[in-house]
Structure formats: C-alpha cells, structure tokens
Tab-separated table of C-alpha atoms and ligand atoms in Angstrom:
chain	number	residue	atom	x	y	z
A	1	MET	CA	17.987	3.735	30.957
A	2	THR	CA	14.998	5.977	31.377
A	3	SER	CA	17.139	8.948	30.495
A	4	ILE	CA	17.317	7.822	26.945
A	5	LEU	CA	13.691	8.339	26.804
A	6	PHE	CA	13.478	11.470	28.606
A	7	ASP	CA	16.034	12.963	26.237
A	8	PHE	CA	14.000	12.120	23.224
A	9	TYR	CA	10.371	12.213	24.457
A	10	GLN	CA	8.142	14.995	23.203
A	11	PRO	CA	4.634	15.214	24.566
A	12	ASN	CA	2.133	14.111	22.032
A	13	LEU	CA	-0.527	16.745	21.695
A	14	ASN	CA	-2.642	14.713	19.302
A	15	ALA	CA	-3.063	12.089	22.054
A	16	VAL	CA	-4.870	14.429	24.401
A	17	PRO	CA	-8.421	13.429	23.448
A	18	CYS	CA	-7.413	9.872	24.020
A	19	ARG	CA	-6.584	10.439	27.736
A	20	PRO	CA	-10.103	10.062	29.192
A	21	LYS	CA	-10.462	6.654	27.629
A	22	GLU	CA	-9.372	4.280	30.397
A	23	TYR	CA	-8.753	0.636	29.885
A	24	ASP	CA	-9.353	-2.105	32.506
A	25	VAL	CA	-6.009	-3.676	32.188
A	26	SER	CA	-7.107	-6.794	33.871
A	27	SER	CA	-9.604	-7.354	30.953
A	28	LEU	CA	-6.774	-7.273	28.284
A	29	GLN	CA	-4.758	-10.281	27.081
A	30	PRO	CA	-0.914	-9.927	27.319
A	31	THR	CA	1.342	-9.741	24.393
A	32	SER	CA	4.667	-11.126	23.195
A	33	VAL	CA	6.544	-8.349	21.392
A	34	ILE	CA	8.501	-9.532	18.382
A	35	ILE	CA	11.288	-7.493	16.912
A	36	THR	CA	13.370	-8.838	14.099
A	37	PHE	CA	16.617	-6.959	13.021
A	38	HIS	CA	19.486	-7.129	10.684
A	39	ASN	CA	22.480	-4.832	11.457
A	40	GLU	CA	20.464	-2.373	13.577
A	41	ALA	CA	22.208	0.320	15.520
A	42	ARG	CA	22.484	-0.646	19.194
A	43	SER	CA	21.114	2.679	20.413
A	44	THR	CA	17.923	2.406	18.320
A	45	LEU	CA	17.387	-1.200	19.135
A	46	LEU	CA	17.702	-0.350	22.789
A	47	ARG	CA	15.355	2.733	22.499
A	48	THR	CA	12.782	0.334	21.029
A	49	ILE	CA	13.125	-2.120	23.881
A	50	VAL	CA	13.279	0.431	26.760
A	51	SER	CA	10.256	2.242	25.378
A	52	VAL	CA	8.194	-1.067	25.216
A	53	LEU	CA	9.190	-1.801	28.871
A	54	ASN	CA	8.595	1.680	30.295
A	55	ARG	CA	5.437	2.621	28.399
A	56	SER	CA	3.396	-0.508	28.862
A	57	PRO	CA	1.654	-1.959	31.959
A	58	ALA	CA	4.047	-4.571	33.028
A	59	GLU	CA	1.451	-7.368	33.291
A	60	LEU	CA	0.706	-6.919	29.599
A	61	ILE	CA	4.227	-7.597	28.357
A	62	GLU	CA	4.810	-11.347	28.472
A	63	GLU	CA	8.309	-11.129	26.743
A	64	ILE	CA	10.111	-9.245	24.041
A	65	ILE	CA	11.405	-11.707	21.545
A	66	LEU	CA	14.448	-10.367	19.369
A	67	VAL	CA	15.195	-12.253	16.269
A	68	ASP	CA	18.780	-11.380	15.093
A	69	ASP	CA	18.610	-11.934	11.381
A	70	ALA	CA	22.319	-12.867	11.143
A	71	SER	CA	23.802	-9.449	11.875
A	72	PRO	CA	27.389	-9.391	11.360
A	73	ASN	CA	28.102	-8.694	15.012
A	74	PRO	CA	26.241	-11.374	17.337
A	75	GLN	CA	26.753	-9.113	20.234
A	76	ASP	CA	24.125	-6.716	18.802
A	77	GLY	CA	21.528	-9.059	20.120
A	78	SER	CA	23.403	-11.180	22.745
A	79	LEU	CA	24.091	-8.220	24.925
A	80	LEU	CA	20.512	-7.356	25.217
A	81	ASP	CA	19.060	-10.637	26.728
A	82	LYS	CA	20.349	-9.401	29.994
A	83	ILE	CA	17.334	-7.140	30.092
A	84	HIS	CA	14.298	-8.378	31.985
A	85	LYS	CA	11.829	-10.247	29.737
A	86	VAL	CA	14.114	-10.025	26.665
A	87	LYS	CA	14.784	-13.233	24.853
A	88	VAL	CA	17.110	-13.428	21.705
A	89	LEU	CA	16.979	-15.787	18.954
A	90	ARG	CA	19.550	-15.735	16.141
A	91	ASN	CA	19.530	-16.853	12.584
A	92	ASP	CA	22.716	-18.651	11.338
A	93	LYS	CA	22.219	-17.171	7.897
A	94	ARG	CA	20.284	-14.169	6.690
A	95	GLU	CA	16.538	-15.043	6.245
A	96	GLY	CA	14.718	-11.804	5.727
A	97	LEU	CA	12.107	-10.278	7.837
A	98	MET	CA	9.288	-12.723	6.783
A	99	ARG	CA	10.989	-15.790	7.943
A	100	SER	CA	12.440	-14.098	10.999
A	101	ARG	CA	9.096	-12.942	12.254
A	102	VAL	CA	7.651	-16.314	11.867
A	103	LYS	CA	10.533	-17.814	13.782
A	104	GLY	CA	9.840	-15.241	16.600
A	105	ALA	CA	6.057	-15.897	16.473
A	106	ASP	CA	6.630	-19.629	16.697
A	107	ALA	CA	8.547	-19.006	19.939
A	108	ALA	CA	5.995	-16.733	21.467
A	109	SER	CA	3.726	-17.752	24.358
A	110	ALA	CA	1.313	-14.819	24.813
A	111	PRO	CA	-2.132	-14.888	23.328
A	112	ILE	CA	-1.452	-11.715	21.297
A	113	LEU	CA	1.626	-11.047	19.107
A	114	THR	CA	2.780	-7.532	18.695
A	115	PHE	CA	5.354	-6.863	15.865
A	116	LEU	CA	7.651	-3.782	15.969
A	117	ASP	CA	10.522	-2.628	13.631
A	118	SER	CA	13.973	-2.413	15.295
A	119	HIS	CA	14.042	1.289	15.403
A	120	CYS	CA	10.833	2.679	17.159
A	121	GLU	CA	9.776	4.513	20.269
A	122	CYS	CA	6.452	3.466	21.729
A	123	ASN	CA	4.579	6.402	22.995
A	124	THR	CA	2.817	6.726	26.350
A	125	GLY	CA	-0.243	4.653	26.386
A	126	TRP	CA	0.531	2.951	22.993
A	127	LEU	CA	-0.316	-0.659	24.009
A	128	GLU	CA	-3.661	-0.615	25.717
A	129	PRO	CA	-5.860	0.573	22.875
A	130	LEU	CA	-4.183	-2.067	20.617
A	131	LEU	CA	-4.637	-4.923	23.019
A	132	ASN	CA	-8.202	-3.708	23.804
A	133	LEU	CA	-9.181	-4.241	20.227
A	134	VAL	CA	-7.542	-7.496	19.703
A	135	SER	CA	-8.467	-8.920	23.007
A	136	HIS	CA	-12.242	-8.529	22.311
A	137	ASN	CA	-12.123	-8.967	18.473
A	138	ARG	CA	-10.010	-12.071	17.502
A	139	THR	CA	-9.979	-11.230	13.789
A	140	HIS	CA	-9.047	-7.609	14.113
A	141	VAL	CA	-5.567	-6.739	13.277
A	142	VAL	CA	-4.577	-3.373	14.587
A	143	SER	CA	-1.780	-0.829	13.955
A	144	PRO	CA	-0.781	2.328	15.825
A	145	VAL	CA	-0.448	5.779	14.058
A	146	ILE	CA	3.089	5.648	12.961
A	147	ASP	CA	4.920	8.895	14.126
A	148	VAL	CA	8.194	10.029	12.710
A	149	ILE	CA	11.632	9.803	14.465
A	150	ASN	CA	13.617	12.318	12.575
A	151	MET	CA	16.563	10.596	10.877
A	152	ASP	CA	18.982	13.296	11.332
A	153	ASP	CA	18.617	14.064	15.044
A	154	PHE	CA	16.332	11.244	16.336
A	155	ARG	CA	13.630	13.666	17.447
A	156	TYR	CA	10.145	12.322	17.992
A	157	VAL	CA	7.702	14.208	15.681
A	158	ALA	CA	3.891	13.470	15.546
A	159	ALA	CA	2.591	12.609	12.324
A	160	SER	CA	-0.897	13.140	10.883
A	161	ALA	CA	-3.438	10.691	12.002
A	162	GLU	CA	-5.711	11.397	9.113
A	163	LEU	CA	-3.899	8.768	6.925
A	164	ARG	CA	-4.382	5.216	6.006
A	165	GLY	CA	-2.502	2.733	3.940
A	166	GLY	CA	-2.995	2.264	0.299
A	167	PHE	CA	-1.399	1.467	-2.929
A	168	GLU	CA	-1.396	1.892	-6.757
A	169	TRP	CA	-1.185	-0.801	-9.480
A	170	ASN	CA	2.641	-0.726	-9.061
A	171	LEU	CA	1.838	-2.358	-5.544
A	172	VAL	CA	4.047	-0.022	-3.668
A	173	PHE	CA	2.674	0.828	-0.221
A	174	LYS	CA	1.745	4.425	0.195
A	175	TRP	CA	0.015	6.684	2.751
A	176	GLU	CA	-3.069	8.374	1.553
A	177	TYR	CA	-5.695	10.769	3.032
A	178	LEU	CA	-8.754	9.256	4.472
A	179	SER	CA	-11.733	9.096	2.123
A	180	PRO	CA	-14.146	12.093	2.553
A	181	PRO	CA	-16.582	10.301	4.642
A	182	ASP	CA	-13.845	8.880	6.977
A	183	ARG	CA	-12.332	12.379	7.076
A	184	ARG	CA	-15.664	13.799	8.257
A	185	ASP	CA	-16.012	11.185	10.917
A	186	PHE	CA	-12.437	11.793	12.110
A	187	ALA	CA	-13.272	15.672	12.500
A	188	LYS	CA	-16.089	14.670	14.732
A	189	ASP	CA	-14.006	12.233	16.731
A	190	PRO	CA	-10.274	11.918	16.199
A	191	THR	CA	-10.013	8.942	18.457
A	192	ARG	CA	-12.273	6.780	16.188
A	193	ILE	CA	-10.734	3.711	14.733
A	194	ILE	CA	-9.784	3.891	11.056
A	195	ARG	CA	-10.266	0.907	8.611
A	196	THR	CA	-7.298	0.755	6.255
A	197	PRO	CA	-7.010	-1.188	3.115
A	198	ILE	CA	-3.345	-2.062	3.739
A	199	ILE	CA	-1.118	-1.787	6.864
A	200	ALA	CA	2.421	-0.368	6.610
A	201	GLY	CA	3.525	-3.749	7.737
A	202	GLY	CA	6.020	-3.288	10.634
A	203	LEU	CA	3.874	-2.299	13.693
A	204	PHE	CA	0.741	-4.295	14.470
A	205	SER	CA	-0.981	-6.626	17.004
A	206	ILE	CA	-2.647	-9.811	16.153
A	207	ASN	CA	-4.169	-12.754	18.002
A	208	ARG	CA	-1.545	-15.403	18.020
A	209	GLU	CA	-3.818	-18.433	17.054
A	210	TYR	CA	-5.469	-16.390	14.414
A	211	PHE	CA	-2.016	-15.355	13.003
A	212	ASN	CA	-1.237	-19.104	12.740
A	213	GLU	CA	-4.621	-20.055	11.168
A	214	LEU	CA	-4.356	-17.357	8.664
A	215	GLY	CA	-1.059	-18.758	7.447
A	216	LYS	CA	1.517	-16.622	9.400
A	217	TYR	CA	3.616	-15.186	6.630
A	218	ASP	CA	4.633	-16.460	3.213
A	219	VAL	CA	8.028	-17.873	4.176
A	220	GLN	CA	9.162	-18.032	0.552
A	221	MET	CA	9.327	-14.350	0.511
A	222	ASP	CA	12.828	-12.860	1.088
A	223	ILE	CA	14.493	-10.029	2.978
A	224	TRP	CA	11.944	-7.147	2.635
A	225	GLY	CA	8.904	-5.886	0.752
A	226	GLY	CA	5.561	-7.261	-0.368
A	227	GLU	CA	4.668	-9.127	2.842
A	228	ASN	CA	2.517	-6.165	4.005
A	229	LEU	CA	0.355	-6.357	0.959
A	230	GLU	CA	0.146	-9.955	1.223
A	231	ILE	CA	-0.985	-10.152	4.847
A	232	SER	CA	-3.327	-7.175	4.259
A	233	PHE	CA	-5.077	-8.914	1.275
A	234	ARG	CA	-5.147	-12.253	3.221
A	235	VAL	CA	-6.748	-10.612	6.319
A	236	TRP	CA	-9.421	-8.815	4.545
A	237	GLN	CA	-10.206	-11.485	1.922
A	238	CYS	CA	-10.336	-14.140	4.472
A	239	GLY	CA	-12.744	-12.440	6.839
A	240	GLY	CA	-10.616	-10.327	9.060
A	241	THR	CA	-10.335	-6.490	9.590
A	242	LEU	CA	-7.396	-4.120	9.470
A	243	GLU	CA	-7.443	-1.071	11.585
A	244	ILE	CA	-5.369	1.876	12.711
A	245	VAL	CA	-6.010	3.071	16.153
A	246	PRO	CA	-5.425	6.783	16.446
A	247	CYS	CA	-4.977	6.757	20.229
A	248	SER	CA	-2.007	4.414	19.985
A	249	ARG	CA	1.113	6.146	18.635
A	250	VAL	CA	4.616	4.643	17.964
A	251	GLY	CA	7.550	6.585	16.418
A	252	HIS	CA	9.595	4.950	13.591
A	253	VAL	CA	12.810	5.879	12.006
A	254	PHE	CA	11.991	6.225	8.298
A	255	ARG	CA	15.200	5.725	6.437
A	256	LYS	CA	16.297	7.004	3.009
A	257	GLN	CA	17.954	3.711	2.153
A	258	HIS	CA	18.347	0.262	3.609
A	259	PRO	CA	21.242	-0.170	5.724
A	260	TYR	CA	21.726	-3.711	4.459
A	261	SER	CA	22.316	-5.636	1.275
A	262	PHE	CA	19.726	-7.528	-0.635
A	263	PRO	CA	21.078	-10.850	-1.835
A	264	GLY	CA	19.922	-11.031	-5.403
A	265	GLY	CA	19.391	-7.305	-5.761
A	266	SER	CA	16.600	-5.264	-4.232
A	267	GLY	CA	14.590	-4.970	-7.548
A	268	ALA	CA	14.280	-8.618	-8.030
A	269	VAL	CA	13.716	-9.449	-4.416
A	270	PHE	CA	10.752	-6.836	-4.219
A	271	ALA	CA	9.327	-8.076	-7.586
A	272	LYS	CA	9.500	-11.765	-6.522
A	273	ASN	CA	7.754	-11.056	-3.207
A	274	THR	CA	5.239	-8.842	-4.935
A	275	ARG	CA	4.447	-11.353	-7.644
A	276	ARG	CA	3.849	-14.074	-4.927
A	277	ALA	CA	1.301	-11.716	-3.261
A	278	ALA	CA	-0.271	-10.813	-6.468
A	279	GLU	CA	-0.370	-14.309	-7.901
A	280	VAL	CA	-2.172	-15.631	-4.779
A	281	TRP	CA	-4.527	-12.976	-3.936
A	282	MET	CA	-5.292	-10.717	-6.917
A	283	ASP	CA	-6.942	-12.934	-9.428
A	284	GLY	CA	-7.195	-11.328	-12.900
A	285	TYR	CA	-6.314	-7.953	-11.407
A	286	LYS	CA	-2.658	-9.036	-11.336
A	287	GLU	CA	-2.558	-8.103	-14.890
A	288	LEU	CA	-2.845	-4.455	-13.972
A	289	TYR	CA	0.307	-4.872	-11.807
A	290	TYR	CA	2.123	-6.445	-14.828
A	291	ALA	CA	0.925	-3.637	-16.971
A	292	LYS	CA	2.406	-1.051	-14.678
A	293	VAL	CA	5.526	-3.117	-13.847
A	294	PRO	CA	6.402	-5.260	-17.049
A	295	LEU	CA	9.764	-6.188	-15.880
A	296	ALA	CA	8.283	-8.038	-12.916
A	297	LYS	CA	7.072	-10.704	-15.304
A	298	ALA	CA	10.681	-11.815	-15.909
A	299	VAL	CA	11.312	-12.444	-12.215
A	300	PRO	CA	10.683	-16.145	-11.109
A	301	PHE	CA	8.445	-16.405	-8.101
A	302	GLY	CA	8.605	-20.156	-7.311
A	303	SER	CA	5.683	-22.389	-6.280
A	304	ILE	CA	2.718	-20.815	-4.673
A	305	ASP	CA	0.695	-24.063	-4.068
A	306	ASP	CA	0.843	-23.850	-0.387
A	307	ARG	CA	-0.534	-20.339	-0.299
A	308	MET	CA	-3.236	-21.230	-2.789
A	309	ALA	CA	-4.186	-24.008	-0.207
A	310	ILE	CA	-4.538	-21.438	2.493
A	311	ARG	CA	-6.930	-19.446	0.407
A	312	GLU	CA	-8.805	-22.598	-0.414
A	313	ARG	CA	-8.943	-23.877	3.189
A	314	LEU	CA	-10.200	-20.421	4.588
A	315	GLN	CA	-12.613	-20.018	1.636
A	316	CYS	CA	-11.300	-16.533	1.079
A	317	LYS	CA	-13.227	-13.910	-1.029
A	318	PRO	CA	-12.066	-12.777	-4.530
A	319	PHE	CA	-9.952	-9.790	-4.993
A	320	LYS	CA	-13.050	-8.113	-6.784
A	321	TRP	CA	-14.744	-8.263	-3.413
A	322	TYR	CA	-11.717	-6.580	-1.720
A	323	LEU	CA	-11.845	-3.772	-4.261
A	324	LYS	CA	-15.473	-3.191	-3.902
A	325	ASN	CA	-15.780	-3.419	-0.273
A	326	VAL	CA	-12.546	-2.466	1.299
A	327	TYR	CA	-10.967	-0.200	-1.248
A	328	PRO	CA	-13.677	1.319	-3.457
A	329	ASP	CA	-11.389	4.475	-3.784
A	330	LEU	CA	-8.799	2.608	-5.755
A	331	LYS	CA	-9.109	3.476	-9.348
A	332	VAL	CA	-9.326	0.413	-11.542
A	333	PRO	CA	-8.198	0.920	-15.091
A	334	GLN	CA	-9.999	-1.232	-17.717
A	335	LEU	CA	-8.358	-4.665	-17.790
A	336	MET	CA	-6.866	-5.562	-21.163
A	337	VAL	CA	-4.942	-2.713	-22.658
A	338	VAL	CA	-4.031	-3.201	-26.197
A	339	ARG	CA	-1.667	-0.445	-26.507
A	340	GLN	CA	-0.150	2.253	-24.204
A	341	GLY	CA	1.699	5.430	-24.716
A	342	SER	CA	1.233	8.894	-26.110
A	343	ILE	CA	-1.268	9.709	-28.969
A	344	GLN	CA	0.405	12.047	-31.384
A	345	GLN	CA	-0.911	14.346	-34.112
A	346	GLY	CA	2.012	15.986	-35.736
A	347	HIS	CA	4.025	17.318	-32.841
A	348	ARG	CA	0.988	17.638	-30.517
A	349	CYS	CA	-0.357	14.786	-28.249
A	350	ILE	CA	-3.676	14.303	-26.665
A	351	ASP	CA	-3.357	15.833	-23.126
A	352	THR	CA	-5.550	15.671	-20.097
A	353	MET	CA	-4.269	19.123	-19.224
A	354	GLY	CA	-3.937	18.021	-15.744
A	355	LYS	CA	-7.480	17.488	-14.957
A	356	SER	CA	-8.338	14.001	-13.543
A	357	VAL	CA	-11.961	13.939	-12.409
A	358	TYR	CA	-14.459	14.901	-14.914
A	359	ARG	CA	-18.046	15.163	-13.497
A	360	THR	CA	-19.072	16.707	-16.752
A	361	ALA	CA	-17.735	16.312	-20.244
A	362	GLU	CA	-14.974	18.781	-21.073
A	363	PRO	CA	-13.496	19.623	-24.417
A	364	ALA	CA	-10.609	17.341	-25.248
A	365	GLN	CA	-7.307	18.920	-26.317
A	366	VAL	CA	-3.832	18.370	-27.576
A	367	PHE	CA	-0.664	19.846	-26.379
A	368	GLN	CA	2.802	19.959	-27.450
A	369	CYS	CA	4.348	16.457	-27.095
A	370	HIS	CA	6.714	16.259	-24.222
A	371	GLY	CA	7.600	12.506	-24.195
A	372	ALA	CA	7.431	12.288	-20.494
A	373	GLY	CA	4.149	10.222	-20.138
A	374	GLY	CA	2.072	11.854	-17.415
A	375	ASN	CA	-0.883	13.628	-18.887
A	376	GLN	CA	-0.106	12.411	-22.225
A	377	ASP	CA	-0.055	8.689	-21.355
A	378	TRP	CA	-3.108	6.802	-22.772
A	379	SER	CA	-4.234	3.266	-22.945
A	380	LEU	CA	-6.313	1.722	-25.674
A	381	THR	CA	-8.451	-0.935	-24.031
A	382	LYS	CA	-9.576	-4.040	-25.768
A	383	GLU	CA	-13.071	-2.746	-25.829
A	384	GLY	CA	-11.945	0.328	-27.524
A	385	GLN	CA	-11.804	3.037	-24.984
A	386	ILE	CA	-9.050	5.555	-24.923
A	387	GLN	CA	-8.367	6.034	-21.271
A	388	HIS	CA	-6.084	7.854	-18.743
A	389	ASP	CA	-6.871	6.904	-15.250
A	390	ASP	CA	-10.650	7.112	-15.143
A	391	ILE	CA	-11.206	9.503	-17.867
A	392	CYS	CA	-11.691	8.565	-21.400
A	393	LEU	CA	-11.968	10.176	-24.808
A	394	SER	CA	-15.609	10.428	-25.946
A	395	MET	CA	-17.851	11.493	-28.793
A	396	PRO	CA	-19.596	14.936	-28.383
A	397	ALA	CA	-23.094	14.915	-27.095
A	398	SER	CA	-24.553	16.611	-30.127
A	399	LEU	CA	-23.080	15.029	-33.257
A	400	PHE	CA	-22.377	17.785	-35.821
A	401	ILE	CA	-19.367	18.243	-37.819
A	402	GLY	CA	-16.926	20.383	-35.837
A	403	ALA	CA	-18.537	19.544	-32.492
A	404	PRO	CA	-15.876	19.212	-29.828
A	405	VAL	CA	-14.811	15.731	-28.864
A	406	VAL	CA	-14.774	15.512	-25.026
A	407	PHE	CA	-12.999	13.888	-22.056
A	408	GLN	CA	-15.404	12.215	-19.577
A	409	SER	CA	-15.715	9.632	-17.021
A	410	CYS	CA	-15.034	6.195	-18.650
A	411	ASP	CA	-18.373	4.627	-17.435
A	412	GLN	CA	-20.237	6.952	-19.854
A	413	ALA	CA	-17.548	7.420	-22.429
A	414	SER	CA	-17.908	6.068	-26.064
A	415	LYS	CA	-15.770	3.602	-27.891
A	416	TRP	CA	-13.467	3.840	-30.859
A	417	TYR	CA	-11.670	1.830	-33.532
A	418	PHE	CA	-8.111	2.924	-33.658
A	419	ASN	CA	-6.579	0.772	-36.210
A	420	LYS	CA	-3.458	0.676	-38.474
A	421	ASP	CA	-4.917	3.296	-40.749
A	422	GLU	CA	-4.231	5.717	-37.975
A	423	LEU	CA	-7.771	7.286	-37.866
A	424	ILE	CA	-9.581	7.345	-34.453
A	425	GLN	CA	-12.888	6.221	-35.708
A	426	SER	CA	-16.232	6.220	-33.733
A	427	GLN	CA	-17.758	2.776	-33.149
A	428	ASP	CA	-21.179	4.276	-32.624
A	429	LYS	CA	-21.098	6.531	-35.597
A	430	PRO	CA	-19.049	4.783	-38.258
A	431	GLY	CA	-17.575	7.189	-40.732
A	432	PHE	CA	-17.049	9.921	-38.026
A	433	CYS	CA	-13.430	10.389	-36.683
A	434	VAL	CA	-11.530	12.589	-34.217
A	435	SER	CA	-9.737	15.568	-35.861
A	436	ALA	CA	-7.200	18.091	-34.532
A	437	THR	CA	-7.768	21.707	-35.796
A	438	PRO	CA	-5.154	23.824	-37.357
A	439	ASP	CA	-5.651	26.972	-35.342
A	440	SER	CA	-6.610	25.813	-31.770
A	441	ASN	CA	-5.816	22.903	-29.509
A	442	ASP	CA	-9.252	21.488	-29.517
A	443	LEU	CA	-10.107	17.989	-30.863
A	444	VAL	CA	-13.454	17.902	-32.939
A	445	PHE	CA	-15.689	15.496	-34.723
A	446	ALA	CA	-15.162	15.201	-38.441
A	447	ILE	CA	-16.046	12.975	-41.435
A	448	CYS	CA	-13.305	10.369	-41.702
A	449	ASP	CA	-10.801	11.216	-44.353
A	450	GLN	CA	-7.701	9.068	-44.727
A	451	ASP	CA	-5.924	11.897	-46.490
A	452	ASP	CA	-6.415	14.496	-43.791
A	453	TYR	CA	-3.259	14.767	-41.781
A	454	LEU	CA	-5.156	16.348	-38.925
A	455	GLN	CA	-6.953	13.065	-38.416
A	456	LYS	CA	-3.778	10.945	-38.384
A	457	PHE	CA	-2.840	9.898	-34.789
A	458	GLU	CA	-0.015	7.699	-33.955
A	459	PHE	CA	0.339	5.721	-30.803
A	460	ASP	CA	3.974	6.087	-29.722
B	1	LR7	O1	16.745	-8.936	6.034
B	1	LR7	C1	16.259	-8.352	6.759
B	1	LR7	N1	16.002	-8.795	8.002
B	1	LR7	C2	15.310	-8.085	9.009
B	1	LR7	O2	15.102	-8.549	10.076
B	1	LR7	C3	15.789	-6.964	6.426
B	1	LR7	C4	15.056	-6.302	7.424
B	1	LR7	N2	14.936	-6.869	8.728
B	1	LR7	C5	14.272	-6.089	9.751
B	1	LR7	C6	14.801	-4.677	10.015
B	1	LR7	O3	15.825	-4.690	10.858
B	1	LR7	C7	13.475	-3.842	10.527
B	1	LR7	O4	13.395	-4.146	11.851
B	1	LR7	O5	12.792	-5.875	9.255
B	1	LR7	C8	12.396	-4.662	9.778
B	1	LR7	C9	11.835	-3.862	8.505
B	1	LR7	O6	12.923	-3.441	7.684
B	1	LR7	P1	13.195	-1.787	7.491
B	1	LR7	O7	12.976	-1.050	8.822
B	1	LR7	O8	14.512	-1.790	6.986
B	1	LR7	O9	12.166	-1.375	6.449
B	1	LR7	P2	10.996	-0.326	6.341
B	1	LR7	O10	10.789	0.479	7.616
B	1	LR7	O11	10.947	0.417	5.008
B	1	LR7	O12	9.767	-1.409	6.257
B	1	LR7	C10	8.512	-1.319	6.061
B	1	LR7	O13	8.068	-2.140	4.933
B	1	LR7	C11	8.560	-3.451	5.178
B	1	LR7	C12	8.094	-4.337	3.839
B	1	LR7	O14	8.732	-5.516	3.931
B	1	LR7	C13	8.111	-4.163	6.540
B	1	LR7	O15	6.685	-4.381	6.415
B	1	LR7	C14	8.362	-3.128	7.522
B	1	LR7	O16	7.974	-3.740	8.738
B	1	LR7	C15	7.812	-1.836	7.370
B	1	LR7	N3	8.066	-0.854	8.388
B	1	LR7	C16	6.875	-0.219	8.915
B	1	LR7	O17	5.729	-0.429	8.643
B	1	LR7	C17	7.194	0.885	9.833
B	1	LR7	C18	6.474	2.106	9.217
B	1	LR7	C19	7.242	2.493	7.960
B	1	LR7	C20	6.273	2.772	6.821
B	1	LR7	C21	5.576	3.003	5.813
B	2	MN	MN1	11.642	0.331	9.491
C-alpha cells in the first residue's frame, strides 16, 4: 500500500522551515478522522486513508470514520473497513455532506474531530501542528494549507501558503492574498499561523465537544455548498477562532465539476444553503447578498428557528462585529441601493476606467457604453451616492462652472439627486449638475439646464 504514496509523493519544499518545530506527541489529544463521500473513485479514497495512516503518529489516530453517502456501489466503502482503524457507515439515501458529516461526528469517540474530503493526500507532519493548536485551545478551529493534487495526472503540487479564505457579496468562497500586514508577518516567519475569515470547508480539526456545543452543522442544508460560510460565521461570531496552519499541508483534488447529481438542481441547492447561512448570521447585511444574487430570493429556505436559537443561546455577536474585527478588508457597499446599472449620456457611460482605489480625487470620466457592467456598473444609494465598489461620484473641490466632477472614496464623496428629470443634481449645491463635455470624456460641474442634452443621464 505504501507504494501508492511513494509513486505520488513529492517533497514539500515549503515545509522546510517547519521541521525544527517538534511536537511532544504525548501532550496532544488524539483525533477521529471523518471522511464523507458520494461516488468517490476507490483509488483516491484509498489514497486519502493510506496517507492518514502512514503520515500520522499512530497514537493520535483513534479511528477513521467513512460515511458513504449512498454511493451507487456499496462496495466502495464496505471493502475498506478491512483496513485497520477504518469504520464505515452508510446512508440509505443521499443526504449530502452536512448531514453525513454530522452522522460521522456523532459516531466519533476521540476528543478532536478532523474532517477531510474523500480525495486528499495528507503530507508528512500534517497532523501534529493541527492537533497542537486544538489540544491547547479548545475554541480554535484549524485548517492545513491545501495543496493541489493535479486533476489530470494526480501529481502533488505545493500551493501558495500566502492565502486565506474570503468571499464577496455573492457569498461564494474564494482564496485571496493575505492583507498587507499579514503578508509582512508571513515574510518574517512563514510558519506563523494565519487567521482566516472563512475556511474552505473540507479540511479542518475541531474539538469534538466544542463542535457539538456550537451546533455541529445546519442539518437542513443539502448536498454541497454554503456550510463552510455558515460554520465560519458561527465560529467567529460565537467566540471562536479560525486559523490556517502553514506547517500542515494536505493535497486535494480540485475538480472542474461535481462528479455527482444535485437533486433539485445545483443552483437551487446552493442558494437554499447560502440563504440559510445569510438569514441566520448576516443580519441586515444579507440584503447585500440579495442585491448581488436577486434570483436567490425566490428559493425557499425552510425554517431557521433552530439555528436562531443557537445564536441566542451562545450570545453570538452581530455580523457587523465580524466585518469590523475579522474581515475589515471586505468592501461593504452602502446598504439600500435604489437603482443599479450603467449611467448613460448619449452613447457614453460613466466609467471608472479600471481604477478602484482613489486616495485622492481623480477626474470622473465617461467612455463608450459597452453594456457589460464591470467598470460601468453603478449603484444609486438611498442616501444619494453614486457608487461603484468603494469609489463614488463627487463634486469638485472648488466649485466653479466647468470644474471637473471627480471620483473619490465614498467616505468623503458628496451626494446627488438623480431624479426622473434625468439630471444629476448636487444635494449640497442646489442648481448645480453634472454635465458631459462635447469634445472630451471629462465630466464637469454646470448650472442645471433641463434642455441641455449633455446633462441628461439615463440609468439603464
Ligand atoms: O452529496 C454529497 N455527499 C458527500 O458526501 C456531496 C459531496 N459529498 C462529499 C464528497 O465526496 C467530498 O468528500 O463531500 C466532500 C466535498 O465535496 P466535493 O469534494 O465534491 O466538493 P469541493 O471540493 O468543491 O468542496 C469544498 O466546498 C464544499 C462546500 O460544501 C465543502 O466545504 C468541501 O468540504 C470543500 N472542500 C474543501 O474545502 C477542499 C479544498 C477545496 C477548496 C476550496
Ligand atoms: Mn473536494
């Protein structure tokens, strides 16, 4: 069996600075490893299990619990329980990964739970740093750096450790670069633990009792998706910590598509799960999700009473706290957008010209309309700001006729009336409007004139 690993294993150069760190194994609590799968290839499932057994100190692995989520062939799992420490549970019907993981966790006996996807390879020394953190810090939930197992030839490829988990307002998980201060710390010490706003979801260790107290998973979520955001919000808002441990590395097969069906359709399942996470944890900020993904509003999400009760019982903090303290880098658009789209003057549209952060005010411009949103996508907020991400359209600093209207940071930008008469009028300087110019792409300040076509802007 070891030959499987020797064929695939590539030494992990990034792990070198981690070697001197030694762990006193007897001071660590053992773990139950939980792997749920639906229709996983036997080779990859076996690779996952063998790497756990071969690359972990034996006394730290209490058991490996496989939960076969009603794979069409029951032998996918049943053949594996001949392996030392492996226990196999099977669902009679497809439940999805959330209910399957809860079933595995309920059957587990070790003080720490370690979840893995069913297509991983645990690298040398992967387990000790995870257990070291959780054994000594009950409310820390920790993930390894997730390396890449190449989908085409199953080679193990080291990934960058300078990443953490994040999201945008569509609430889809994404990897992102560390914030600049974290990056500076990382440059000084690449073994340093990284706080992450969100975990990818599949690979992590958590104290078993803490997992139960926190409300396990939302078992009304189905199949795949959304549970990683939900558990991440829950951990942070209810007093825990999410971390990535650079010295722990586990490879994962990133697939282009799901090798399984989604009863109900993948879009609807993902939207239902995500709505449940948003409705329970995001307070008013859920509106930002609905503004980005309006179709989600039509997807029923069932009752969330049980989950709200957890939030109440644990006295969890508001989402606003999470944004401020855990994820200050996430751009928060103004709530309450009145209208959204392009702002068109003739055949030209107001355009950021690709710039996104304005430290100083810059002249605002129009550009040929392209109809593709992007740099020409604007929101009119209830307060009257005209906004794209965190830049806003604003009055010039010196108010003379013909002075350039500017883009600047929304904190400092001025407000407008943008009414049905199609003029963009200053709220602070009534009678002054935004005007295009006939022979350049600049926008300028002008005396409002209903009959001047250069002042007529249309929201599309
Ligand atoms: O119905 C199902 N029942 C299952 O048991 C559907 C899936 N599963 C199993 C499946 O066999 C696998 O072991 O659940 C696991 C995750 O499903 P994948 O591997 O098809 O999905 P993924 O790798 O895209 O999943 C990522 O996002 C998921 C959101 O629900 C989960 O959080 C996964 O655990 C997560 N995987 C990782 O975090 C690994 C790193 C990938 C990234 C980013
Ligand atoms: Mn996976």
